[in-house]
mmCIF file of C-alpha atoms in Angstrom:
data_model
loop_
_atom_site.group_PDB
_atom_site.id
_atom_site.type_symbol
_atom_site.label_atom_id
_atom_site.label_comp_id
_atom_site.label_asym_id
_atom_site.label_seq_id
_atom_site.Cartn_x
_atom_site.Cartn_y
_atom_site.Cartn_z
ATOM 1 C CA MET A 289 100.989 116.886 76.913
ATOM 2 C CA LYS A 290 104.488 117.867 75.789
ATOM 3 C CA ASN A 291 104.654 121.090 77.784
ATOM 4 C CA ARG A 292 103.041 119.437 80.774
ATOM 5 C CA LEU A 293 105.810 116.831 80.940
ATOM 6 C CA ASN A 294 108.792 119.138 80.467
ATOM 7 C CA TYR A 295 109.138 119.625 84.199
ATOM 8 C CA LEU A 296 109.425 115.877 84.772
ATOM 9 C CA ASP A 297 112.367 115.732 82.359
ATOM 10 C CA TYR A 298 114.038 118.676 84.086
ATOM 11 C CA LEU A 299 113.419 117.173 87.516
ATOM 12 C CA LYS A 300 115.062 113.922 86.408
ATOM 13 C CA VAL A 301 118.144 115.869 85.296
ATOM 14 C CA THR A 302 118.266 117.569 88.705
ATOM 15 C CA LEU A 303 117.962 114.223 90.478
ATOM 16 C CA ILE A 304 120.779 112.713 88.399
ATOM 17 C CA VAL A 305 123.048 115.602 89.399
ATOM 18 C CA PHE A 306 122.003 115.072 93.031
ATOM 19 C CA VAL A 307 122.946 111.386 92.740
ATOM 20 C CA ILE A 308 126.375 112.263 91.333
ATOM 21 C CA PHE A 309 127.092 114.731 94.146
ATOM 22 C CA HIS A 310 125.656 112.275 96.689
ATOM 23 C CA HIS A 311 128.111 109.590 95.607
ATOM 24 C CA ALA A 312 130.922 112.144 95.567
ATOM 25 C CA ALA A 313 130.026 113.193 99.122
ATOM 26 C CA ASN A 314 130.187 109.598 100.354
ATOM 27 C CA ALA A 315 133.973 109.770 100.165
ATOM 28 C CA TYR A 316 134.048 112.495 102.835
ATOM 29 C CA SER A 317 131.793 110.775 105.372
ATOM 30 C CA PRO A 318 133.542 108.652 108.044
ATOM 31 C CA GLU A 319 130.533 106.304 108.155
ATOM 32 C CA SER A 320 130.417 105.701 104.393
ATOM 33 C CA SER A 321 131.832 102.621 102.680
ATOM 34 C CA TRP A 322 132.579 104.370 99.380
ATOM 35 C CA VAL A 323 135.483 102.823 97.436
ATOM 36 C CA TYR A 324 137.620 105.980 97.571
ATOM 37 C CA LYS A 325 138.644 107.820 100.735
ATOM 38 C CA PRO A 326 140.820 110.978 100.679
ATOM 39 C CA SER A 327 144.389 110.469 101.826
ATOM 40 C CA ASN A 328 144.227 113.801 103.691
ATOM 41 C CA PRO A 329 142.142 113.236 106.889
ATOM 42 C CA ALA A 330 141.489 116.994 107.114
ATOM 43 C CA GLU A 331 139.165 116.713 104.116
ATOM 44 C CA MET A 332 136.737 114.447 105.985
ATOM 45 C CA MET A 333 133.445 116.120 106.898
ATOM 46 C CA PRO A 334 131.647 114.300 109.741
ATOM 47 C CA TRP A 335 128.612 116.588 109.344
ATOM 48 C CA ILE A 336 128.007 115.470 105.739
ATOM 49 C CA TRP A 337 125.889 112.564 106.995
ATOM 50 C CA HIS A 338 123.017 115.027 107.474
ATOM 51 C CA VAL A 339 123.013 115.709 103.732
ATOM 52 C CA LEU A 340 123.497 112.069 102.803
ATOM 53 C CA SER A 341 120.634 110.932 105.001
ATOM 54 C CA VAL A 342 118.193 113.433 103.458
ATOM 55 C CA ASN A 343 119.274 112.449 99.944
ATOM 56 C CA ALA A 344 118.926 108.751 100.701
ATOM 57 C CA ALA A 345 115.442 109.380 102.071
ATOM 58 C CA PHE A 346 113.922 110.523 98.782
ATOM 59 C CA LEU A 347 116.241 110.435 95.742
ATOM 60 C CA MET A 348 115.650 106.896 94.496
ATOM 61 C CA GLY A 349 112.064 106.832 95.712
ATOM 62 C CA LEU A 350 111.281 109.861 93.555
ATOM 63 C CA PHE A 351 113.026 108.212 90.604
ATOM 64 C CA PHE A 352 110.721 105.222 90.993
ATOM 65 C CA LEU A 353 107.657 107.467 91.247
ATOM 66 C CA ILE A 354 108.518 109.345 88.044
ATOM 67 C CA SER A 355 109.324 106.091 86.260
ATOM 68 C CA GLY A 356 106.051 104.563 87.429
ATOM 69 C CA TYR A 357 104.159 107.604 86.161
ATOM 70 C CA PHE A 358 105.197 106.917 82.570
ATOM 71 C CA VAL A 359 104.582 103.153 82.656
ATOM 72 C CA PRO A 360 100.769 103.136 82.058
ATOM 73 C CA ILE A 361 101.144 105.638 79.225
ATOM 74 C CA SER A 362 103.809 103.494 77.548
ATOM 75 C CA TYR A 363 101.858 100.263 77.989
ATOM 76 C CA ASP A 364 98.626 101.748 76.618
ATOM 77 C CA ARG A 365 100.483 102.977 73.543
ATOM 78 C CA GLN A 366 102.633 99.888 72.917
ATOM 79 C CA GLY A 367 100.842 96.822 74.224
ATOM 80 C CA PHE A 368 102.387 93.891 76.102
ATOM 81 C CA LYS A 369 104.974 92.566 73.641
ATOM 82 C CA THR A 370 106.357 95.911 72.503
ATOM 83 C CA PHE A 371 106.336 97.311 76.044
ATOM 84 C CA VAL A 372 108.300 94.348 77.429
ATOM 85 C CA TRP A 373 110.764 94.338 74.532
ATOM 86 C CA LYS A 374 111.466 98.074 74.808
ATOM 87 C CA LYS A 375 111.949 97.826 78.570
ATOM 88 C CA PHE A 376 114.444 95.009 78.024
ATOM 89 C CA VAL A 377 116.327 97.099 75.441
ATOM 90 C CA ARG A 378 116.249 100.236 77.574
ATOM 91 C CA LEU A 379 116.926 98.659 80.978
ATOM 92 C CA GLY A 380 118.053 95.091 80.457
ATOM 93 C CA ILE A 381 120.828 95.593 77.917
ATOM 94 C CA PRO A 382 122.676 98.335 79.891
ATOM 95 C CA LEU A 383 122.214 96.240 83.037
ATOM 96 C CA ILE A 384 123.723 93.112 81.473
ATOM 97 C CA VAL A 385 126.623 94.948 79.807
ATOM 98 C CA MET A 386 127.589 97.087 82.802
ATOM 99 C CA ALA A 387 127.023 94.314 85.366
ATOM 100 C CA THR A 388 129.328 92.062 83.356
ATOM 101 C CA LEU A 389 131.977 94.788 83.303
ATOM 102 C CA LEU A 390 131.649 95.463 87.044
ATOM 103 C CA SER A 391 131.765 91.765 87.858
ATOM 104 C CA VAL A 392 134.933 91.272 85.797
ATOM 105 C CA LEU A 393 136.618 94.281 87.418
ATOM 106 C CA SER A 394 135.668 93.249 90.971
ATOM 107 C CA GLY A 395 136.143 89.503 90.544
ATOM 108 C CA LYS A 396 132.658 88.735 91.918
ATOM 109 C CA LEU A 397 129.012 89.155 90.977
ATOM 110 C CA GLU A 398 128.446 92.903 91.142
ATOM 111 C CA ILE A 399 125.871 95.348 89.779
ATOM 112 C CA GLY A 400 126.687 98.399 91.917
ATOM 113 C CA HIS A 401 124.345 101.334 91.363
ATOM 114 C CA LEU A 402 122.607 99.439 88.551
ATOM 115 C CA TRP A 403 120.358 97.792 91.147
ATOM 116 C CA PHE A 404 117.965 100.605 90.209
ATOM 117 C CA LEU A 405 117.744 99.408 86.599
ATOM 118 C CA GLU A 406 117.280 95.844 87.787
ATOM 119 C CA SER A 407 114.441 96.698 90.177
ATOM 120 C CA LEU A 408 112.776 99.054 87.710
ATOM 121 C CA LEU A 409 112.849 96.345 85.037
ATOM 122 C CA LEU A 410 111.321 93.897 87.535
ATOM 123 C CA PHE A 411 108.554 96.350 88.488
ATOM 124 C CA CYS A 412 107.779 97.057 84.817
ATOM 125 C CA LEU A 413 107.580 93.359 83.992
ATOM 126 C CA LEU A 414 105.250 92.725 86.931
ATOM 127 C CA TYR A 415 103.063 95.632 85.817
ATOM 128 C CA ALA A 416 102.962 94.273 82.267
ATOM 129 C CA LEU A 417 102.011 90.808 83.494
ATOM 130 C CA GLY A 418 99.258 92.310 85.623
ATOM 131 C CA ARG A 419 97.884 94.242 82.653
ATOM 132 C CA LEU A 420 98.072 91.134 80.456
ATOM 133 C CA LEU A 421 96.088 89.198 83.046
ATOM 134 C CA LEU A 422 93.424 91.915 83.039
ATOM 135 C CA GLU A 423 93.260 91.783 79.256
ATOM 136 C CA VAL A 424 92.947 87.990 79.233
ATOM 137 C CA THR A 425 90.018 88.284 81.646
ATOM 138 C CA ASN A 426 88.503 91.046 79.454
ATOM 139 C CA ARG A 427 89.067 93.751 82.073
ATOM 140 C CA LYS A 428 90.901 96.449 80.141
ATOM 141 C CA LEU A 429 92.396 99.385 81.986
ATOM 142 C CA SER A 430 93.497 102.564 80.249
ATOM 143 C CA VAL A 431 94.977 105.802 81.526
ATOM 144 C CA GLY A 432 91.688 107.607 81.122
ATOM 145 C CA SER A 433 89.636 105.009 82.969
ATOM 146 C CA VAL A 434 90.040 106.612 86.390
ATOM 147 C CA GLN A 435 90.778 110.226 85.508
ATOM 148 C CA GLY A 436 87.719 111.277 87.418
ATOM 149 C CA GLY A 437 89.532 110.776 90.704
ATOM 150 C CA LYS A 438 89.911 113.624 93.145
ATOM 151 C CA ALA A 439 92.940 115.870 93.518
ATOM 152 C CA PRO A 440 95.599 114.541 95.906
ATOM 153 C CA THR A 441 95.512 115.771 99.499
ATOM 154 C CA LEU A 442 98.038 116.114 102.283
ATOM 155 C CA VAL A 443 96.056 113.566 104.285
ATOM 156 C CA ALA A 444 96.357 111.007 101.489
ATOM 157 C CA TRP A 445 100.125 111.517 101.322
ATOM 158 C CA LEU A 446 100.388 111.317 105.102
ATOM 159 C CA ILE A 447 98.593 107.955 105.086
ATOM 160 C CA VAL A 448 100.918 106.652 102.347
ATOM 161 C CA ALA A 449 103.976 107.868 104.269
ATOM 162 C CA LEU A 450 102.814 106.273 107.534
ATOM 163 C CA VAL A 451 102.083 102.911 105.896
ATOM 164 C CA MET A 452 105.481 103.058 104.205
ATOM 165 C CA GLY A 453 107.149 104.195 107.421
ATOM 166 C CA VAL A 454 105.646 101.573 109.714
ATOM 167 C CA GLY A 455 106.543 98.884 107.200
ATOM 168 C CA GLY A 456 110.068 100.254 106.895
ATOM 169 C CA TYR A 457 110.395 100.441 110.678
ATOM 170 C CA LEU A 458 109.449 96.774 111.041
ATOM 171 C CA ILE A 459 111.742 95.683 108.197
ATOM 172 C CA ARG A 460 114.694 97.467 109.809
ATOM 173 C CA LYS A 461 114.164 95.374 112.916
ATOM 174 C CA VAL A 462 115.493 92.380 110.971
ATOM 175 C CA SER A 463 117.476 94.079 108.203
ATOM 176 C CA PRO A 464 119.107 97.430 109.085
ATOM 177 C CA GLN A 465 119.819 100.196 106.604
ATOM 178 C CA ASP A 466 122.720 99.552 104.176
ATOM 179 C CA ASN A 467 122.313 95.771 104.486
ATOM 180 C CA TRP A 468 122.212 94.493 100.896
ATOM 181 C CA ILE A 469 121.149 90.966 100.016
ATOM 182 C CA TRP A 470 120.776 88.856 96.876
ATOM 183 C CA ILE A 471 117.364 87.338 96.142
ATOM 184 C CA LEU A 472 117.723 84.027 94.263
ATOM 185 C CA GLY A 473 121.245 85.137 93.395
ATOM 186 C CA ILE A 474 119.827 87.550 90.810
ATOM 187 C CA VAL A 475 118.086 90.553 92.371
ATOM 188 C CA HIS A 476 120.218 92.787 94.598
ATOM 189 C CA ILE A 477 118.146 94.742 97.120
ATOM 190 C CA GLU A 478 118.380 96.708 100.343
ATOM 191 C CA PRO A 479 115.319 95.508 102.314
ATOM 192 C CA ALA A 480 115.292 98.610 104.558
ATOM 193 C CA HIS A 481 114.378 100.815 101.575
ATOM 194 C CA TYR A 482 112.719 98.357 99.233
ATOM 195 C CA LEU A 483 109.171 98.826 100.491
ATOM 196 C CA GLN A 484 109.614 102.535 99.780
ATOM 197 C CA TYR A 485 110.672 101.802 96.201
ATOM 198 C CA VAL A 486 107.761 99.449 95.569
ATOM 199 C CA MET A 487 105.243 101.896 97.000
ATOM 200 C CA MET A 488 106.689 104.921 95.193
ATOM 201 C CA PHE A 489 106.584 103.083 91.866
ATOM 202 C CA ALA A 490 102.969 102.077 92.543
ATOM 203 C CA LEU A 491 102.218 105.640 93.609
ATOM 204 C CA GLY A 492 103.604 106.874 90.294
ATOM 205 C CA VAL A 493 101.310 104.493 88.404
ATOM 206 C CA TRP A 494 98.352 105.661 90.488
ATOM 207 C CA ALA A 495 99.319 109.316 89.995
ATOM 208 C CA CYS A 496 99.182 108.739 86.238
ATOM 209 C CA ARG A 497 95.818 107.001 86.422
ATOM 210 C CA CYS A 498 94.255 109.721 88.551
ATOM 211 C CA GLN A 499 96.204 112.583 86.958
ATOM 212 C CA TRP A 500 97.452 113.621 90.408
ATOM 213 C CA LEU A 501 100.333 115.714 89.087
ATOM 214 C CA THR A 502 97.980 117.773 86.947
ATOM 215 C CA LYS A 503 95.211 118.028 89.521
ATOM 216 C CA MET A 504 97.494 118.811 92.473
ATOM 217 C CA LYS A 505 96.430 122.209 93.824
ATOM 218 C CA ASN A 506 99.006 124.925 94.389
ATOM 219 C CA THR A 507 98.166 125.160 98.085
ATOM 220 C CA THR A 508 98.609 121.399 98.497
ATOM 221 C CA GLY A 509 101.922 121.357 96.629
ATOM 222 C CA ALA A 510 103.251 124.385 98.495
ATOM 223 C CA MET A 511 102.275 122.880 101.855
ATOM 224 C CA ALA A 512 103.984 119.611 100.921
ATOM 225 C CA LEU A 513 107.172 121.540 100.148
ATOM 226 C CA LEU A 514 106.906 123.479 103.411
ATOM 227 C CA ILE A 515 106.441 120.264 105.415
ATOM 228 C CA ALA A 516 109.445 118.796 103.581
ATOM 229 C CA ILE A 517 111.598 121.808 104.503
ATOM 230 C CA VAL A 518 110.599 121.504 108.171
ATOM 231 C CA LEU A 519 111.467 117.786 108.133
ATOM 232 C CA ILE A 520 114.825 118.499 106.470
ATOM 233 C CA ILE A 521 115.643 121.137 109.091
ATOM 234 C CA GLY A 522 114.626 118.654 111.780
ATOM 235 C CA ASN A 523 117.087 116.133 110.376
ATOM 236 C CA PHE A 524 119.880 118.718 110.304
ATOM 237 C CA LEU A 525 119.188 119.634 113.939
ATOM 238 C CA ARG A 526 119.999 116.121 115.057
ATOM 239 C CA GLY A 527 123.003 115.942 117.367
ATOM 240 C CA ASP A 528 123.601 113.749 120.389
ATOM 241 C CA GLY A 529 120.549 114.687 122.469
ATOM 242 C CA PRO A 530 116.973 113.462 122.918
ATOM 243 C CA TRP A 531 115.816 114.738 119.516
ATOM 244 C CA ASN A 532 118.460 112.676 117.728
ATOM 245 C CA ASN A 533 117.573 109.616 119.797
ATOM 246 C CA PHE A 534 113.898 110.034 118.928
ATOM 247 C CA VAL A 535 114.474 110.460 115.186
ATOM 248 C CA TYR A 536 117.015 107.627 115.113
ATOM 249 C CA HIS A 537 114.606 105.235 116.825
ATOM 250 C CA TRP A 538 111.716 106.109 114.492
ATOM 251 C CA PHE A 539 113.793 106.873 111.415
ATOM 252 C CA GLY A 540 111.916 104.397 109.234
ATOM 253 C CA ILE A 541 108.821 106.565 109.681
ATOM 254 C CA TYR A 542 110.648 109.916 109.659
ATOM 255 C CA GLU A 543 112.424 108.976 106.443
ATOM 256 C CA SER A 544 109.167 107.960 104.769
ATOM 257 C CA LEU A 545 107.650 111.343 105.633
ATOM 258 C CA LEU A 546 110.720 112.978 104.099
ATOM 259 C CA CYS A 547 110.380 110.835 100.984
ATOM 260 C CA VAL A 548 106.714 111.509 100.281
ATOM 261 C CA PHE A 549 106.620 115.225 101.096
ATOM 262 C CA ILE A 550 109.940 116.116 99.435
ATOM 263 C CA SER A 551 108.863 114.192 96.332
ATOM 264 C CA PHE A 552 105.499 115.875 95.894
ATOM 265 C CA GLY A 553 106.874 119.221 97.007
ATOM 266 C CA LEU A 554 109.518 119.063 94.269
ATOM 267 C CA LEU A 555 107.021 117.823 91.694
ATOM 268 C CA TRP A 556 104.818 120.816 92.435
ATOM 269 C CA LEU A 557 107.770 123.237 92.439
ATOM 270 C CA PHE A 558 109.029 122.051 89.056
ATOM 271 C CA ARG A 559 105.521 121.916 87.596
ATOM 272 C CA GLU A 560 104.944 125.547 88.468
ATOM 273 C CA TYR A 561 108.395 127.062 87.923
ATOM 274 C CA ALA A 562 110.350 124.760 85.578
ATOM 275 C CA ASN A 563 107.904 123.779 82.866
ATOM 276 C CA GLY A 564 109.016 125.907 79.951
ATOM 277 C CA GLU A 565 111.028 125.103 76.845
ATOM 278 C CA SER A 566 114.810 125.072 77.290
ATOM 279 C CA LYS A 567 117.219 123.686 74.683
ATOM 280 C CA PHE A 568 119.934 123.577 77.355
ATOM 281 C CA LEU A 569 117.870 121.455 79.756
ATOM 282 C CA LYS A 570 116.461 119.327 76.928
ATOM 283 C CA TRP A 571 120.029 118.436 75.909
ATOM 284 C CA TYR A 572 120.849 117.429 79.480
ATOM 285 C CA SER A 573 117.603 115.475 79.715
ATOM 286 C CA ARG A 574 118.576 113.343 76.716
ATOM 287 C CA GLN A 575 121.927 112.468 78.308
ATOM 288 C CA ALA A 576 120.686 112.006 81.894
ATOM 289 C CA TYR A 577 120.074 108.253 81.743
ATOM 290 C CA GLY A 578 123.545 107.525 80.392
ATOM 291 C CA ALA A 579 125.103 109.911 82.897
ATOM 292 C CA TYR A 580 123.538 107.879 85.705
ATOM 293 C CA ILE A 581 124.994 104.670 84.288
ATOM 294 C CA PHE A 582 128.520 105.971 83.613
ATOM 295 C CA HIS A 583 129.119 108.481 86.412
ATOM 296 C CA PRO A 584 130.761 106.177 89.042
ATOM 297 C CA PHE A 585 133.646 105.432 86.694
ATOM 298 C CA PHE A 586 134.364 109.107 86.067
ATOM 299 C CA LEU A 587 133.847 109.911 89.730
ATOM 300 C CA LEU A 588 136.510 107.451 90.882
ATOM 301 C CA VAL A 589 138.959 108.664 88.228
ATOM 302 C CA VAL A 590 138.455 112.318 89.189
ATOM 303 C CA GLN A 591 138.703 111.534 92.910
ATOM 304 C CA GLN A 592 141.965 109.632 92.465
ATOM 305 C CA ALA A 593 143.408 112.272 90.136
ATOM 306 C CA THR A 594 142.639 115.138 92.519
ATOM 307 C CA ASP A 595 143.655 113.328 95.709
ATOM 308 C CA PRO A 596 147.077 115.063 95.956
ATOM 309 C CA ILE A 597 145.488 118.516 95.629
ATOM 310 C CA VAL A 598 145.100 120.223 99.006
ATOM 311 C CA LEU A 599 141.771 122.023 99.332
ATOM 312 C CA PRO A 600 139.042 122.337 101.969
ATOM 313 C CA GLY A 601 136.837 119.252 101.824
ATOM 314 C CA ILE A 602 133.673 121.100 100.786
ATOM 315 C CA VAL A 603 135.465 122.917 97.961
ATOM 316 C CA LYS A 604 136.979 119.703 96.704
ATOM 317 C CA LEU A 605 133.626 117.946 96.876
ATOM 318 C CA LEU A 606 131.934 120.650 94.802
ATOM 319 C CA LEU A 607 134.703 120.674 92.177
ATOM 320 C CA ILE A 608 134.764 116.875 91.913
ATOM 321 C CA GLY A 609 130.979 116.692 91.649
ATOM 322 C CA LEU A 610 130.921 119.375 88.944
ATOM 323 C CA ALA A 611 133.741 117.757 86.942
ATOM 324 C CA THR A 612 132.123 114.324 87.159
ATOM 325 C CA THR A 613 128.750 115.711 86.080
ATOM 326 C CA ILE A 614 130.211 117.416 83.009
ATOM 327 C CA LEU A 615 132.303 114.393 82.002
ATOM 328 C CA SER A 616 129.410 111.957 82.469
ATOM 329 C CA PHE A 617 127.000 113.977 80.352
ATOM 330 C CA LEU A 618 129.559 114.673 77.620
ATOM 331 C CA PHE A 619 130.652 111.038 77.469
ATOM 332 C CA THR A 620 127.025 109.931 77.189
ATOM 333 C CA ARG A 621 126.544 112.329 74.286
ATOM 334 C CA LEU A 622 129.538 110.807 72.497
ATOM 335 C CA VAL A 623 128.330 107.247 73.112
ATOM 336 C CA ARG A 624 124.873 108.120 71.818
ATOM 337 C CA LEU A 625 126.440 109.118 68.493
ATOM 338 C CA ILE A 626 127.134 105.419 67.869
ATOM 339 C CA PRO A 627 124.426 104.041 65.521
ATOM 340 C CA GLY A 628 121.689 102.209 67.416
ATOM 341 C CA VAL A 629 122.804 103.272 70.890
ATOM 342 C CA LYS A 630 120.089 105.899 71.272
ATOM 343 C CA LYS A 631 117.517 103.096 71.538
ATOM 344 C CA THR A 632 119.242 102.014 74.740
ATOM 345 C CA LEU A 633 120.642 105.297 76.115
#
């Protein structure tokens, strides 16, 4: 089990780094609403939206899938009370502390990037309640109860992506991308992507139940990665012509295809080629969660500090992303030295 799950830890580290660079890149996109914008207009990179749109298509969805994968295992081992308490400690406490800090600094209710923790906590609580209901009605469900399921197929993923895409397309008719709303004044969501997050979390739970990540055949995983690459290239080929108009109109579906096939393509790639023991990557894996929480603060400091430095935009972006990554991981390591903090971070 331990060796089999190494690649999931390493993939999470990679995704955290992607998130840091994604947020750093927002500053150099004319369409982005990132807090910081470079004072030198020459540093702006109008083409960066291609990268940002691919990242936004799958990054958080894959996070939810991986998180969902571990949920049944944790619940089976801990039971309802312990599972809920540990999720509150792990997700709820950082959310409350950091949301309070952000709200004080901004002068309004604000959770920023911690919407992910909030939604993940909500999904975990709903899962736990569902399992409790099954137990009350004497219908127990364990990880091994459906392990006899078949290996995942490209057709199955295509169906999931199309259901997700059609739903996302319809949602965007009333709530376009980047429109964030508060539900009951508590839950902060972006409706355009939320169906994706719900389905990817559920897909992670199902993947655990059916052992999809273990049973996934090499040909299926490789084809998923190939399809993902073709879709990514297709997104980068968008300009001002008919192809761009087509993708833009159906982007809810196109993005869902990107999400599903990039996610399973990367899961296969890491399973096959990044599943060994590495003290270096294990160290980064232990700090990854904290780095996600703390990185925006370091990012803004580094961006402001380097603003007077004249460099090509892409060079500056890479240096800022690298500096922020290192600072975020090192700071998390220092914080985790505080007694009791490791239970949360």
